[in-house]
Coordinates of N, CA and C in Angstrom, one line a residue:
X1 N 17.8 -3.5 88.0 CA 17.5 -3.3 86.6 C 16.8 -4.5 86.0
X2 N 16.0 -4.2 85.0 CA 15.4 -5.6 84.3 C 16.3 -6.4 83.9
X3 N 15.6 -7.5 83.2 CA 16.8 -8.5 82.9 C 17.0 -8.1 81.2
X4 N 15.7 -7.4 80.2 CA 16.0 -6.4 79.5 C 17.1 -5.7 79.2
X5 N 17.3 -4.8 79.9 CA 18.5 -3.6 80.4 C 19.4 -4.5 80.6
X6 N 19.7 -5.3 81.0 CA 21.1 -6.0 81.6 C 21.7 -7.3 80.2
X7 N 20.8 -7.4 79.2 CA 20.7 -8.5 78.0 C 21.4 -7.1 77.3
X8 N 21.0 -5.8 77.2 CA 21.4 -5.1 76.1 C 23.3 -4.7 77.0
X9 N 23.1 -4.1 78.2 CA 24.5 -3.9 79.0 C 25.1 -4.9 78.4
X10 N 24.8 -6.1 78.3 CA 25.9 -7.2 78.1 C 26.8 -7.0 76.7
X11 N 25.8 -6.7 75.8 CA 26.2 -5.8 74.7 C 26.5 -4.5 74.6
X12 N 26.7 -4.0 75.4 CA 27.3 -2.5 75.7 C 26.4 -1.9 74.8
X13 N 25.1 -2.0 74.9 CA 24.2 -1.2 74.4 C 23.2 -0.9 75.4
X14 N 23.0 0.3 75.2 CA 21.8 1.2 76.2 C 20.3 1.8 75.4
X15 N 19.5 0.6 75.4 CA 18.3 1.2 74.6 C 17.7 2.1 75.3
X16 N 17.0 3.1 74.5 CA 16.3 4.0 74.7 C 14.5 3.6 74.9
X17 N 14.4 3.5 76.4 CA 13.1 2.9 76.4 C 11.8 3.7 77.2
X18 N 10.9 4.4 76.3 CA 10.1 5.5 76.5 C 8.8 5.1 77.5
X19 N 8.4 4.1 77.1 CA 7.0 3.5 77.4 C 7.4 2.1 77.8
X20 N 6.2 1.7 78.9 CA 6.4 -0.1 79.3 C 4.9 0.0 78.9
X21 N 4.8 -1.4 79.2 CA 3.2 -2.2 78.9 C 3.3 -3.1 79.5
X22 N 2.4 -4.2 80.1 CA 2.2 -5.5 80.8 C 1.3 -6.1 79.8
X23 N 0.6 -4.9 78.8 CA -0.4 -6.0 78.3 C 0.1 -5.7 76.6
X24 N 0.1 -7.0 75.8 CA 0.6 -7.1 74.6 C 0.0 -6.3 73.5
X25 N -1.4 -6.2 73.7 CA -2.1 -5.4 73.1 C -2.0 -4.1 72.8
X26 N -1.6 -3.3 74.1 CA -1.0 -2.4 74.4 C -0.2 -2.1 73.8
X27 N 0.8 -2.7 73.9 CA 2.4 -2.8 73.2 C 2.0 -2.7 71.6
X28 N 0.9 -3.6 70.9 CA 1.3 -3.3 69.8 C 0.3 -2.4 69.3
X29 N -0.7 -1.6 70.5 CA -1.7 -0.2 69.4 C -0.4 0.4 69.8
X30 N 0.8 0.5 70.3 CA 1.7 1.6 70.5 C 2.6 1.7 68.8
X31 N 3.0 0.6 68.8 CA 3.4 -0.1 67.7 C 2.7 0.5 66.2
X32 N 1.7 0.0 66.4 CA 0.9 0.7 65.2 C 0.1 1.9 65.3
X33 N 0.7 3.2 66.2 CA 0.5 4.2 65.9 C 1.8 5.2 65.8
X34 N 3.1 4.1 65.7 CA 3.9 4.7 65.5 C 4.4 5.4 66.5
X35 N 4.9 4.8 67.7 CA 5.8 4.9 68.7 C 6.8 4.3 69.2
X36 N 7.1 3.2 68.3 CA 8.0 2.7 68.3 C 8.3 1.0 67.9
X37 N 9.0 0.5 68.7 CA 9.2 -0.6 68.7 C 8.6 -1.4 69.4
X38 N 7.8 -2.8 69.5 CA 7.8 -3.2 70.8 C 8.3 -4.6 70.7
X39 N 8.6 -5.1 72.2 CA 9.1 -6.2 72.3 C 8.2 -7.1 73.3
X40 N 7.5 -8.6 72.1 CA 6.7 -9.3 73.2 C 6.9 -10.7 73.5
X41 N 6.2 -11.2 74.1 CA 6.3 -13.0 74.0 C 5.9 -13.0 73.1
X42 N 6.6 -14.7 72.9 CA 5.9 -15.6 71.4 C 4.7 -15.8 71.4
X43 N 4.0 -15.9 72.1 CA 2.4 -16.3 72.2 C 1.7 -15.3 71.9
X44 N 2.4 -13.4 72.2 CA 1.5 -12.5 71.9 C 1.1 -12.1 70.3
X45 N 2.2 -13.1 70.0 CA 2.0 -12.7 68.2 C 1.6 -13.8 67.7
X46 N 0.4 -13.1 66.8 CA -0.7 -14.6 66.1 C -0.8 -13.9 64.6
X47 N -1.2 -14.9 63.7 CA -1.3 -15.2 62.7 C -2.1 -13.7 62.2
X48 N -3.0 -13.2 63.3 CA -4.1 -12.3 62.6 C -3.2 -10.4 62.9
X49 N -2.2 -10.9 63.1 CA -1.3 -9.4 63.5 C -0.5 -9.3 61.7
X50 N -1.3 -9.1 60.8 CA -0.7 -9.2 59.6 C -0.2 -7.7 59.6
X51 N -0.4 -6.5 60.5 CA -0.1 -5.3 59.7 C 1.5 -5.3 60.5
X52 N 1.6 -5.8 61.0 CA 2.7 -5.9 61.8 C 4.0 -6.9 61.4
X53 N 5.0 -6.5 61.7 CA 6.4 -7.7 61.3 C 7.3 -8.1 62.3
X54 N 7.3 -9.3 62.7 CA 7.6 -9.7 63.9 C 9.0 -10.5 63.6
X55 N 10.1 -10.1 64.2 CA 11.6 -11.3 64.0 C 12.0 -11.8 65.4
X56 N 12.6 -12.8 65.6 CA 13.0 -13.3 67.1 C 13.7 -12.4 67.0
X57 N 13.8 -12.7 68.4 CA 14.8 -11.9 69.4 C 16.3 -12.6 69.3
X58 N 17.0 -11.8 69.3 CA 18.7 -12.2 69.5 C 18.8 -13.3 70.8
X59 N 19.8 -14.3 70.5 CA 20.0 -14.9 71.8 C 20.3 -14.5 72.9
X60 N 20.9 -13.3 72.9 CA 21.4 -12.6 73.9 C 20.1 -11.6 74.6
X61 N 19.1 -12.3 74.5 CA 17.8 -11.6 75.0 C 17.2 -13.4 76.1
X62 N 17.7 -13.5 76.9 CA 17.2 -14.4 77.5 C 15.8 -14.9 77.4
X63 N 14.9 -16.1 77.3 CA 14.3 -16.7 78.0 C 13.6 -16.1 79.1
X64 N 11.9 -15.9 79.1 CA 11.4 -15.2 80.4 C 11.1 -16.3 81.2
X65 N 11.1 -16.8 82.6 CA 10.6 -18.1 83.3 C 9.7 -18.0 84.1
X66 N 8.9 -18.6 84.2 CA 7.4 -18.2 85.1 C 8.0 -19.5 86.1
X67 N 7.8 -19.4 87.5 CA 8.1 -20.3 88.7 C 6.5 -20.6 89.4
X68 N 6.4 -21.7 89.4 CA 5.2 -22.4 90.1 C 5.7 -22.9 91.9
X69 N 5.3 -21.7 92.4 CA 6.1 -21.5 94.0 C 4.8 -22.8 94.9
X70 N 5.4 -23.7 95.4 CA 4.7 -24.9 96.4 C 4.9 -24.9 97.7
X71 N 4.4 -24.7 98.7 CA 4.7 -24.7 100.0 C 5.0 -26.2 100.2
X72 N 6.1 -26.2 101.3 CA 7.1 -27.1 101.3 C 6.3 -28.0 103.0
X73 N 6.2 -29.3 103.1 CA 5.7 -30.0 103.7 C 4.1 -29.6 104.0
X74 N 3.5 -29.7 103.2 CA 2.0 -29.7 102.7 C 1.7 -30.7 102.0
X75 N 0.8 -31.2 102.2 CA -0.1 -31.9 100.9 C -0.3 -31.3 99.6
X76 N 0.0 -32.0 98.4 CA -0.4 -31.4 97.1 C -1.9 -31.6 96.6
X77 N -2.9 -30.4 96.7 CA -4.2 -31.3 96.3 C -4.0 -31.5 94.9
X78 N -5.0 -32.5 94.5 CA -5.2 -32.3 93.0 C -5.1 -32.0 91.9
X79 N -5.8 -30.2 92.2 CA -6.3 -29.3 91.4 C -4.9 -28.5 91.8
X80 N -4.3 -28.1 92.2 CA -2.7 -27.9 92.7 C -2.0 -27.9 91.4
X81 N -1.6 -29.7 91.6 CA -0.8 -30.4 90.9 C -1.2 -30.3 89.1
X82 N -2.7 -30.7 88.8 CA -3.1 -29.9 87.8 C -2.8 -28.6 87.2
X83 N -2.5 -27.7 87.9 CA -2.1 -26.6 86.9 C -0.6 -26.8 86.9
X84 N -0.2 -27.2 87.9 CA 1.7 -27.5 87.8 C 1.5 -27.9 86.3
X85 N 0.8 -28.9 86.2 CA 0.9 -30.0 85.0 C 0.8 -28.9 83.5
X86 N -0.3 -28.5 83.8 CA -0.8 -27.3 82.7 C 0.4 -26.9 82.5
X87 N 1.1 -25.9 83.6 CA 1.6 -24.7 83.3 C 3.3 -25.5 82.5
X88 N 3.4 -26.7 83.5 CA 4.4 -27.4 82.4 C 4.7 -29.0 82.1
X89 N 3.7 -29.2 80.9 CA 3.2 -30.2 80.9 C 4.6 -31.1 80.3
X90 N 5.6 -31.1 80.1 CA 6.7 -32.1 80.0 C 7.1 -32.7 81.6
X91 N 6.5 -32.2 82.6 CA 7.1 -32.8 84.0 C 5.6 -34.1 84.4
X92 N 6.2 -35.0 84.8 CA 5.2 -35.8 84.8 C 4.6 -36.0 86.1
X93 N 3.2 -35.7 86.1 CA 2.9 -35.7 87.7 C 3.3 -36.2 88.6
X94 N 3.7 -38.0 88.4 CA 4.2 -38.7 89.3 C 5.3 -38.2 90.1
X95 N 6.4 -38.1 89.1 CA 7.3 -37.4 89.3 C 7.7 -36.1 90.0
X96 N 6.9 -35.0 89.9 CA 6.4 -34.5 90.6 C 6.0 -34.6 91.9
X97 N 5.2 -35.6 92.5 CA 4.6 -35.7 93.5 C 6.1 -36.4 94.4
X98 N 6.4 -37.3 93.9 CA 8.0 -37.7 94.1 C 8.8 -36.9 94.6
X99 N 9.2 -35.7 93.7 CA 10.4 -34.9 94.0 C 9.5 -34.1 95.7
X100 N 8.1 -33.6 95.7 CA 7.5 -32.8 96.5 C 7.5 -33.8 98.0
X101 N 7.7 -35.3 97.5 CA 7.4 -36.0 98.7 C 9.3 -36.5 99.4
X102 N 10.1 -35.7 98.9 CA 11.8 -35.8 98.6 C 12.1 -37.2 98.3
X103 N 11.6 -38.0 97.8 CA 12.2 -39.1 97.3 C 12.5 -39.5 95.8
X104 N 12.8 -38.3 95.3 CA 12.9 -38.3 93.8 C 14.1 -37.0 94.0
X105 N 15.0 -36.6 93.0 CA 15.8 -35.5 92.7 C 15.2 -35.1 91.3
X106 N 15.1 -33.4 91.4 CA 14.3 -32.7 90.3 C 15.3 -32.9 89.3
X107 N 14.8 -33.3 88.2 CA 15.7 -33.7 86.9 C 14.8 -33.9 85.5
X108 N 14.2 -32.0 86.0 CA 13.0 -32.2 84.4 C 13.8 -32.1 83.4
X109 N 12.9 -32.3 82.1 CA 13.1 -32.4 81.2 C 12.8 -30.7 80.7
X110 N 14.1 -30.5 79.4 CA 13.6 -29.2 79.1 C 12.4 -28.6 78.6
X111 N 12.2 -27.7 79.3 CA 10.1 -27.1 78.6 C 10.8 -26.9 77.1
X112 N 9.4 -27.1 76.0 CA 9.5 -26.9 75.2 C 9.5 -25.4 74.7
X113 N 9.8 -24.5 73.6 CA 9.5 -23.2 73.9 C 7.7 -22.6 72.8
X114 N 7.6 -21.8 73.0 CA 6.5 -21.3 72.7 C 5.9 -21.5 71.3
X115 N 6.9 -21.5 70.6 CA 7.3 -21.2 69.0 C 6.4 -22.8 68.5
X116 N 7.4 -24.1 69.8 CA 7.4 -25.1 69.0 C 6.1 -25.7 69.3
X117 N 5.3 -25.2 70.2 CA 3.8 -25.6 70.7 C 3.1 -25.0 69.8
X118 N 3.4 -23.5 69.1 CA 1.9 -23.0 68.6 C 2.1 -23.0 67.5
X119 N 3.1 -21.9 67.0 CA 2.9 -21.4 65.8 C 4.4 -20.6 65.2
X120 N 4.2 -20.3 64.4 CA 5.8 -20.3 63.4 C 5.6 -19.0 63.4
X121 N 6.3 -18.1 63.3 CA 6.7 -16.1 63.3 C 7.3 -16.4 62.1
X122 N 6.4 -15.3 61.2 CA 6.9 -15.8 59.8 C 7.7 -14.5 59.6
X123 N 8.8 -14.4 59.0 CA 9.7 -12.4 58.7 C 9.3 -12.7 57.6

């Protein structure tokens, strides 16, 4: 089961969920043609989604984590390490290259969340 389904189980609630989407857009022409509810990342809602009303999510709706998978006794090129860096730029490459070379223990710092890099979800 999703991690969706198993956030609401925890609450002994069973939503009724008709339609999926992968793409945000999606989710909200569904939204605004009146099918329902949808549920997206922080980043899919922008300032220019005015017909729409957007509230956080309950705590009890986990955090989604994207994993940056490295093959283990390889060289890191560059351009590699670069999007590590992008995708989470609170880990510091050195660091990084350290922990991949085992002479460092992984001890990042918490990612910041989406909200506090872009933009504020106004209710």
């Amino acid at each position: 089961s999703s991690s969706l389904r198993r956030a609401f189980a925890a609450l002994d609630l069973e939503p009724d969920l008709t339609l999926t989407a992968l793409d945000a857009d999606l989710i909200k022409t569904y939204v605004r043609t009146g099918l329902g509810v949808g549920l997206l990342a922080e980043m899919a809602v922008s300032a220019n989604d005015t017909d729409l009303r957007a509230w956080p999510a309950p705590a009890s709706i986990p955090e989604c984590i994207a994993w940056a998978v490295l093959p283990r006794d390889r060289v890191l090129r560059d351009y590699a390490l670069e999007l590590v860096h992008v995708l989470a730029p609170q880990i510091d490459k050195r660091d990084l290259r350290r922990v991949l070379d085992g002479n460092q223990q992984a001890d990042w710092p918490v990612p910041p969340t989406w909200e506090s890099l872009t933009q504020t979800i106004t209710v």
